[in-house]
Tab-separated table of C-alpha atoms and ligand atoms in Angstrom:
chain	number	residue	atom	x	y	z
W	22	UNK	CA	-3.854	30.430	-71.181
W	23	UNK	CA	-0.362	31.776	-70.618
W	24	UNK	CA	0.419	34.486	-68.144
W	25	UNK	CA	3.938	35.238	-67.048
W	26	UNK	CA	3.960	37.825	-64.350
W	27	UNK	CA	6.729	37.475	-61.835
W	28	UNK	CA	5.523	39.487	-58.884
W	29	UNK	CA	8.939	39.813	-57.358
W	30	UNK	CA	9.866	42.162	-60.166
W	31	UNK	CA	7.028	44.484	-59.262
W	32	UNK	CA	8.902	46.139	-56.476
W	33	UNK	CA	11.505	48.762	-56.210
W	34	UNK	CA	14.316	47.754	-58.587
W	35	UNK	CA	14.235	51.068	-60.319
W	36	UNK	CA	17.118	53.189	-61.446
W	37	UNK	CA	16.576	56.761	-62.461
W	38	UNK	CA	17.171	57.649	-66.046
W	39	UNK	CA	19.492	60.484	-65.186
W	40	UNK	CA	22.043	57.782	-64.432
W	41	UNK	CA	21.115	55.591	-67.369
W	42	UNK	CA	23.421	55.288	-70.365
W	43	UNK	CA	20.517	54.311	-72.629
W	44	UNK	CA	18.157	57.125	-71.768
W	45	UNK	CA	19.009	59.017	-74.951
W	46	UNK	CA	17.773	56.126	-77.087
W	47	UNK	CA	14.167	56.581	-76.091
W	48	UNK	CA	11.612	58.234	-78.327
W	49	UNK	CA	12.433	61.764	-77.347
W	50	UNK	CA	13.238	63.526	-74.158
W	51	UNK	CA	9.767	64.912	-73.688
W	52	UNK	CA	8.184	61.478	-73.771
W	53	UNK	CA	10.565	59.860	-71.294
W	54	UNK	CA	9.052	60.805	-68.003
W	55	UNK	CA	9.422	57.599	-66.040
W	56	UNK	CA	12.153	55.935	-64.100
W	57	UNK	CA	13.977	53.272	-66.023
W	58	UNK	CA	12.588	49.921	-64.986
W	59	UNK	CA	14.012	46.448	-65.164
W	60	UNK	CA	10.967	45.041	-66.864
W	61	UNK	CA	10.577	44.683	-70.606
W	62	UNK	CA	8.637	42.230	-72.783
W	63	UNK	CA	8.171	41.408	-76.450
W	64	UNK	CA	5.474	39.211	-77.982
W	65	UNK	CA	5.107	38.502	-81.719
W	66	UNK	CA	2.507	36.584	-83.732
W	67	UNK	CA	2.325	35.182	-87.243
W	68	UNK	CA	-1.438	34.882	-87.640
W	69	UNK	CA	-4.143	32.496	-86.511
W	70	UNK	CA	-4.668	29.272	-88.425
W	71	UNK	CA	-8.017	27.576	-88.490
W	72	UNK	CA	-6.896	24.204	-89.755
W	73	UNK	CA	-4.128	22.147	-88.156
W	74	UNK	CA	-3.037	20.804	-91.539
W	75	UNK	CA	-1.897	24.272	-92.502
W	76	UNK	CA	-0.027	25.382	-89.444
W	77	UNK	CA	3.217	26.838	-90.617
W	78	UNK	CA	6.477	24.967	-90.213
W	79	UNK	CA	9.792	25.405	-88.500
W	80	UNK	CA	10.984	28.015	-90.969
W	81	UNK	CA	8.371	30.466	-89.755
W	82	UNK	CA	8.940	29.563	-86.118
W	83	UNK	CA	12.683	30.033	-86.475
W	84	UNK	CA	12.068	33.416	-88.065
W	85	UNK	CA	9.860	34.384	-85.137
W	86	UNK	CA	12.468	33.075	-82.705
W	87	UNK	CA	15.204	35.231	-84.217
W	88	UNK	CA	12.935	38.293	-84.341
W	89	UNK	CA	12.024	37.866	-80.668
W	90	UNK	CA	15.623	37.195	-79.606
W	91	UNK	CA	16.837	40.350	-81.308
W	92	UNK	CA	13.971	42.405	-79.922
W	93	UNK	CA	14.737	41.159	-76.424
W	94	UNK	CA	18.368	42.238	-76.740
W	95	UNK	CA	17.326	45.653	-77.962
W	96	UNK	CA	14.821	46.149	-75.172
W	97	UNK	CA	17.352	45.018	-72.569
W	98	UNK	CA	19.748	47.644	-73.943
W	99	UNK	CA	17.139	50.355	-73.511
W	100	UNK	CA	15.594	50.577	-76.982
W	101	UNK	CA	12.182	52.197	-77.308
W	102	UNK	CA	9.160	49.931	-77.788
W	103	UNK	CA	8.164	51.829	-80.932
W	104	UNK	CA	11.503	51.078	-82.602
W	105	UNK	CA	11.415	47.458	-81.494
W	106	UNK	CA	7.863	46.789	-82.688
W	107	UNK	CA	8.469	48.400	-86.084
W	108	UNK	CA	11.780	46.557	-86.562
W	109	UNK	CA	10.180	43.216	-85.652
W	110	UNK	CA	7.293	43.704	-88.078
W	111	UNK	CA	9.583	44.906	-90.873
W	112	UNK	CA	11.522	41.634	-90.618
W	113	UNK	CA	8.306	39.633	-90.822
W	114	UNK	CA	7.083	41.741	-93.760
W	115	UNK	CA	10.368	41.272	-95.602
W	116	UNK	CA	10.565	37.519	-94.992
W	117	UNK	CA	7.993	36.527	-97.607
W	118	UNK	CA	6.969	33.744	-95.216
W	119	UNK	CA	3.819	35.300	-93.809
W	120	UNK	CA	0.777	37.222	-95.018
W	121	UNK	CA	2.277	40.692	-94.680
W	122	UNK	CA	4.581	42.783	-96.844
W	123	UNK	CA	6.389	40.616	-99.396
W	124	UNK	CA	4.407	37.444	-98.641
W	125	UNK	CA	0.969	39.099	-98.761
W	126	UNK	CA	-1.927	37.229	-100.297
W	127	UNK	CA	-3.619	38.675	-103.363
W	128	UNK	CA	-7.196	39.813	-103.660
W	129	UNK	CA	-9.802	38.398	-106.052
W	130	UNK	CA	-8.475	40.611	-108.832
W	131	UNK	CA	-4.980	39.130	-108.281
W	132	UNK	CA	-3.191	42.131	-106.821
W	133	UNK	CA	-1.928	42.915	-103.344
W	134	UNK	CA	-3.657	45.325	-100.959
W	135	UNK	CA	-2.028	45.635	-97.545
W	136	UNK	CA	-3.166	47.101	-94.224
W	137	UNK	CA	-1.102	48.043	-91.168
W	138	UNK	CA	-1.423	49.980	-87.923
W	139	UNK	CA	0.725	51.139	-85.062
W	140	UNK	CA	-0.213	52.675	-81.703
W	141	UNK	CA	1.836	53.844	-78.762
W	142	UNK	CA	0.203	53.864	-75.370
W	143	UNK	CA	1.997	56.627	-73.513
W	144	UNK	CA	1.254	59.305	-76.118
W	145	UNK	CA	-2.051	57.853	-77.324
W	146	UNK	CA	-0.853	58.383	-80.899
W	147	UNK	CA	-1.724	56.021	-83.721
W	148	UNK	CA	-0.967	55.641	-87.411
W	149	UNK	CA	-2.428	53.342	-90.045
W	150	UNK	CA	-2.485	52.633	-93.762
W	151	UNK	CA	-5.105	50.680	-95.688
W	152	UNK	CA	-5.294	49.108	-99.143
W	153	UNK	CA	-1.658	49.861	-100.007
W	154	UNK	CA	-0.570	48.267	-103.284
W	155	UNK	CA	3.137	48.977	-103.601
W	156	UNK	CA	4.603	49.878	-100.221
W	157	UNK	CA	7.479	47.591	-99.277
W	158	UNK	CA	6.797	47.981	-95.555
W	159	UNK	CA	3.287	49.114	-94.635
W	160	UNK	CA	4.241	49.222	-90.933
W	161	UNK	CA	6.865	51.870	-91.698
W	162	UNK	CA	4.184	53.899	-93.426
W	163	UNK	CA	1.984	53.530	-90.339
W	164	UNK	CA	4.865	55.040	-88.365
W	165	UNK	CA	5.107	57.907	-90.848
W	166	UNK	CA	1.414	58.608	-90.333
W	167	UNK	CA	1.907	58.541	-86.560
W	168	UNK	CA	4.961	60.761	-86.529
W	169	UNK	CA	4.681	63.043	-89.528
W	170	UNK	CA	1.007	63.783	-90.068
W	171	UNK	CA	-1.852	65.176	-88.013
W	172	UNK	CA	-4.008	62.235	-89.145
W	173	UNK	CA	-4.479	58.613	-88.143
W	174	UNK	CA	-5.128	56.722	-91.369
W	175	UNK	CA	-4.273	57.003	-95.062
W	176	UNK	CA	-5.947	54.748	-97.618
W	177	UNK	CA	-5.862	53.759	-101.262
W	178	UNK	CA	-3.658	54.963	-104.125
W	179	UNK	CA	-3.797	58.653	-103.172
W	180	UNK	CA	-2.918	57.856	-99.566
W	181	UNK	CA	-0.105	55.676	-100.858
W	182	UNK	CA	1.280	58.528	-102.972
W	183	UNK	CA	1.285	60.727	-99.880
W	184	UNK	CA	3.171	58.046	-97.945
W	185	UNK	CA	5.780	57.719	-100.682
W	186	UNK	CA	6.113	61.497	-100.731
W	187	UNK	CA	6.778	61.412	-96.987
W	188	UNK	CA	9.524	58.817	-97.397
W	189	UNK	CA	7.867	55.377	-97.497
W	190	UNK	CA	9.683	52.948	-99.808
W	191	UNK	CA	7.676	51.578	-102.721
W	192	UNK	CA	8.558	48.625	-104.918
W	193	UNK	CA	9.013	49.078	-108.658
W	194	UNK	CA	7.026	46.081	-109.756
W	195	UNK	CA	4.419	44.959	-107.208
W	196	UNK	CA	3.355	42.014	-109.387
W	197	UNK	CA	6.762	40.394	-109.058
W	198	UNK	CA	7.881	41.674	-105.635
W	199	UNK	CA	4.804	40.457	-103.731
W	200	UNK	CA	4.655	36.661	-103.806
W	201	UNK	CA	1.854	35.141	-101.699
W	202	UNK	CA	3.285	33.099	-98.845
W	203	UNK	CA	3.015	29.350	-99.027
W	204	UNK	CA	-0.135	28.963	-96.937
W	205	UNK	CA	-3.132	27.501	-98.771
W	206	UNK	CA	-5.719	29.525	-100.567
W	207	UNK	CA	-8.973	30.130	-98.777
W	208	UNK	CA	-10.948	27.877	-101.090
W	209	UNK	CA	-8.727	24.913	-100.178
W	210	UNK	CA	-9.890	24.827	-96.599
W	211	UNK	CA	-13.297	26.468	-96.717
W	212	UNK	CA	-12.133	29.229	-94.421
W	213	UNK	CA	-9.378	31.733	-94.019
W	214	UNK	CA	-5.765	30.619	-94.042
W	215	UNK	CA	-4.090	33.381	-92.195
W	216	UNK	CA	-0.613	34.720	-91.604
W	217	UNK	CA	-1.095	38.279	-90.474
W	218	UNK	CA	1.768	39.495	-88.303
W	219	UNK	CA	1.814	41.576	-85.148
W	220	UNK	CA	4.055	42.634	-82.295
W	221	UNK	CA	3.536	44.214	-78.889
W	222	UNK	CA	6.254	45.448	-76.565
W	223	UNK	CA	6.868	47.027	-73.174
W	224	UNK	CA	10.139	48.926	-72.930
W	225	UNK	CA	12.242	49.880	-69.938
W	226	UNK	CA	10.605	53.296	-69.805
W	227	UNK	CA	7.236	51.672	-69.152
W	228	UNK	CA	5.991	52.481	-72.661
W	229	UNK	CA	3.685	50.064	-74.465
W	230	UNK	CA	3.362	49.813	-78.264
W	231	UNK	CA	1.271	47.599	-80.556
W	232	UNK	CA	1.591	47.007	-84.309
W	233	UNK	CA	-0.113	44.768	-86.869
W	234	UNK	CA	0.397	44.229	-90.620
W	235	UNK	CA	-1.409	42.070	-93.169
W	236	UNK	CA	-2.187	41.359	-96.773
W	237	UNK	CA	-5.677	40.351	-95.612
W	238	UNK	CA	-7.520	37.294	-96.790
W	239	UNK	CA	-6.548	35.546	-99.992
W	240	UNK	CA	-9.238	36.273	-102.549
W	241	UNK	CA	-10.834	39.160	-100.634
W	242	UNK	CA	-12.837	41.632	-102.712
W	243	UNK	CA	-10.688	44.432	-104.152
W	244	UNK	CA	-10.899	47.528	-101.987
W	245	UNK	CA	-11.840	45.562	-98.871
W	246	UNK	CA	-10.203	46.896	-95.728
W	247	UNK	CA	-9.959	44.585	-92.749
W	248	UNK	CA	-9.585	45.044	-89.026
W	249	UNK	CA	-5.793	45.328	-88.993
W	250	UNK	CA	-5.532	49.075	-89.726
W	251	UNK	CA	-8.528	49.997	-87.573
W	252	UNK	CA	-7.194	51.343	-84.279
W	253	UNK	CA	-9.229	49.685	-81.545
W	254	UNK	CA	-10.221	46.696	-83.672
W	255	UNK	CA	-6.976	44.771	-84.054
W	256	UNK	CA	-4.380	47.213	-82.837
W	257	UNK	CA	-4.567	49.175	-79.594
W	258	UNK	CA	-2.270	50.491	-76.883
W	259	UNK	CA	-2.647	52.713	-73.864
W	260	UNK	CA	-0.723	53.068	-70.621
W	261	UNK	CA	-2.027	49.742	-69.333
W	262	UNK	CA	-1.658	47.367	-72.272
W	263	UNK	CA	-0.737	46.810	-75.926
W	264	UNK	CA	-2.793	44.441	-78.091
W	265	UNK	CA	-2.492	43.017	-81.628
W	266	UNK	CA	-5.105	40.715	-83.136
W	267	UNK	CA	-5.570	38.348	-86.028
W	268	UNK	CA	-8.669	36.594	-87.262
W	269	UNK	CA	-11.946	37.130	-89.051
W	270	UNK	CA	-11.500	40.830	-89.583
W	271	UNK	CA	-15.109	41.802	-90.113
W	272	UNK	CA	-16.088	40.529	-86.641
W	273	UNK	CA	-13.051	42.175	-85.060
W	274	UNK	CA	-14.087	45.522	-86.528
W	275	UNK	CA	-17.696	45.202	-85.438
W	276	UNK	CA	-16.738	44.247	-81.900
W	277	UNK	CA	-13.833	46.715	-81.562
W	278	UNK	CA	-12.005	43.738	-80.122
W	279	UNK	CA	-8.682	45.208	-79.029
W	280	UNK	CA	-10.139	48.266	-77.348
W	281	UNK	CA	-12.933	46.238	-75.803
W	282	UNK	CA	-10.372	43.982	-74.133
W	283	UNK	CA	-8.426	46.979	-72.850
W	284	UNK	CA	-11.512	48.744	-71.512
W	285	UNK	CA	-13.020	45.657	-69.888
W	286	UNK	CA	-9.763	45.078	-68.088
W	287	UNK	CA	-9.571	48.695	-66.962
W	288	UNK	CA	-13.181	49.397	-66.030
W	289	UNK	CA	-13.820	46.061	-64.346
W	290	UNK	CA	-10.337	45.849	-62.908
W	291	UNK	CA	-9.874	42.296	-64.143
W	292	UNK	CA	-6.585	40.859	-65.377
W	293	UNK	CA	-5.857	41.445	-69.057
W	294	UNK	CA	-5.888	37.679	-69.638
W	295	UNK	CA	-9.410	37.330	-68.240
W	296	UNK	CA	-10.688	40.250	-70.336
W	297	UNK	CA	-9.044	38.812	-73.461
W	298	UNK	CA	-10.438	35.335	-72.849
W	299	UNK	CA	-13.952	36.733	-72.435
W	300	UNK	CA	-13.884	38.804	-75.613
W	301	UNK	CA	-12.129	36.195	-77.750
W	302	UNK	CA	-13.560	32.944	-76.439
W	303	UNK	CA	-17.087	34.037	-75.506
W	304	UNK	CA	-17.893	36.874	-77.922
W	305	UNK	CA	-15.809	36.082	-81.005
W	306	UNK	CA	-15.688	32.320	-80.498
W	307	UNK	CA	-19.025	31.250	-79.049
W	308	UNK	CA	-21.468	34.003	-79.954
W	309	UNK	CA	-20.078	35.024	-83.334
W	310	UNK	CA	-18.742	31.548	-84.176
W	311	UNK	CA	-15.812	33.366	-85.721
W	312	UNK	CA	-12.127	32.631	-85.350
W	313	UNK	CA	-9.128	34.590	-84.254
W	314	UNK	CA	-6.586	35.333	-81.583
W	315	UNK	CA	-4.865	38.176	-79.787
W	316	UNK	CA	-1.495	38.833	-78.247
W	317	UNK	CA	-1.156	41.394	-75.474
W	318	UNK	CA	1.323	42.735	-72.967
W	319	UNK	CA	0.253	44.469	-69.782
W	320	UNK	CA	2.042	47.271	-68.006
W	321	UNK	CA	3.692	44.850	-65.605
W	322	UNK	CA	5.137	43.035	-68.603
W	323	UNK	CA	2.762	40.108	-68.441
W	324	UNK	CA	2.401	38.033	-71.608
W	325	UNK	CA	-1.175	37.309	-72.706
W	326	UNK	CA	-2.369	35.001	-75.496
W	327	UNK	CA	-5.952	34.110	-76.269
W	328	UNK	CA	-7.603	32.379	-79.225
W	329	UNK	CA	-10.919	30.920	-80.346
W	330	UNK	CA	-11.804	28.319	-82.964
W	331	UNK	CA	-8.262	28.109	-84.259
W	332	UNK	CA	-5.768	25.287	-84.550
W	333	UNK	CA	-2.924	27.507	-83.452
W	334	UNK	CA	-1.011	30.725	-83.931
W	335	UNK	CA	2.738	30.849	-84.529
W	336	UNK	CA	4.052	33.155	-81.836
W	337	UNK	CA	7.098	33.961	-79.777
W	338	UNK	CA	7.798	35.932	-76.635
W	339	UNK	CA	10.500	36.904	-74.210
W	340	UNK	CA	10.847	39.267	-71.294
W	341	UNK	CA	13.169	40.411	-68.550
W	342	UNK	CA	12.322	37.168	-66.762
W	343	UNK	CA	11.332	34.721	-69.527
W	344	UNK	CA	13.700	33.282	-72.120
W	345	UNK	CA	12.807	33.306	-75.817
W	346	UNK	CA	9.910	30.890	-76.274
W	347	UNK	CA	8.092	30.017	-79.509
W	348	UNK	CA	5.133	27.801	-80.319
W	349	UNK	CA	1.766	27.308	-81.983
W	350	UNK	CA	-0.517	26.178	-79.195
W	351	UNK	CA	-2.323	28.753	-77.063
W	352	UNK	CA	-3.513	26.439	-74.281
N	17	LIG	N1	-7.605	40.034	-89.697
N	17	LIG	C1	-7.061	39.984	-91.022
N	17	LIG	C2	-8.041	40.561	-91.977
N	17	LIG	O1	-9.225	40.377	-91.790
N	17	LIG	C3	-6.720	38.615	-91.457
N	17	LIG	C4	-5.765	37.925	-90.532
N	17	LIG	O2	-5.696	38.220	-89.352
N	17	LIG	O3	-5.023	37.079	-91.006
N	17	LIG	O4	-7.627	41.166	-92.925
């Protein structure tokens, strides 16, 4: 599958942040310990689709294109990966075109329950929310957890109250604000119709961040929490990579997919793409006969996509060396 890793950018084109006009835009002086580098990458997904008939159309791809183009500009100007990932996911949540935020599917009891997670690699900090019913932007709440609490995950109505108390925006009337996106209901295709969103980014400080947000499956049991808010299952970042996943959440939880990919790559010293292909194609695809996909960025800015048993995944990417590119196909 795709890897873009231009080796010539590996060497020496570093400028020190003391001379950089954008250094003050990073996440905080204490966290900015590296030289400013020329490399930066952004990769965004709009969920894995199991049936070609229901791949989303140009509207969604154009949305992803504009999100990626803006993110690329921000990263080039020295924005922090955390800001870029959150901003990208907020736009997808607000669009109503995908299964996250406004466009979230409803559960079997006909109300919305959303999950989201965020992790930054250089600090090892994570934040997540699960089963949120009225938050406008679950990914912003995940950031609140990461930045303003000593915890990693808040869940359910009490957790939601805490998030609102800490500044998360809630909608007045969830039943009218959340309108399931136009993808088909699960029963129509005998399997999940997905539209989870995610973003991973490498910024010019060498920091990697991953985020994922979803309304989960249409018709899921009330109270069900999927893989999206589980750090290590569908969202993971460290100093070597950032990963966001979409797919059959129960299998992604049980296999700790995102962290497994990261650790296989690190411990076996294999490229991120090879580790992702093994976990997704062999374990999730062949052994589990499940479906799903991941997006990942490595510390050299390489773009990684891998999927199993899916028709496609709307996605877009760009980097210091690759122009904005969008598509469905992973091979
Ligand atoms: N993984 C999500 C979940 O199980 C669904 C998706 O990726 O679309 O909730």
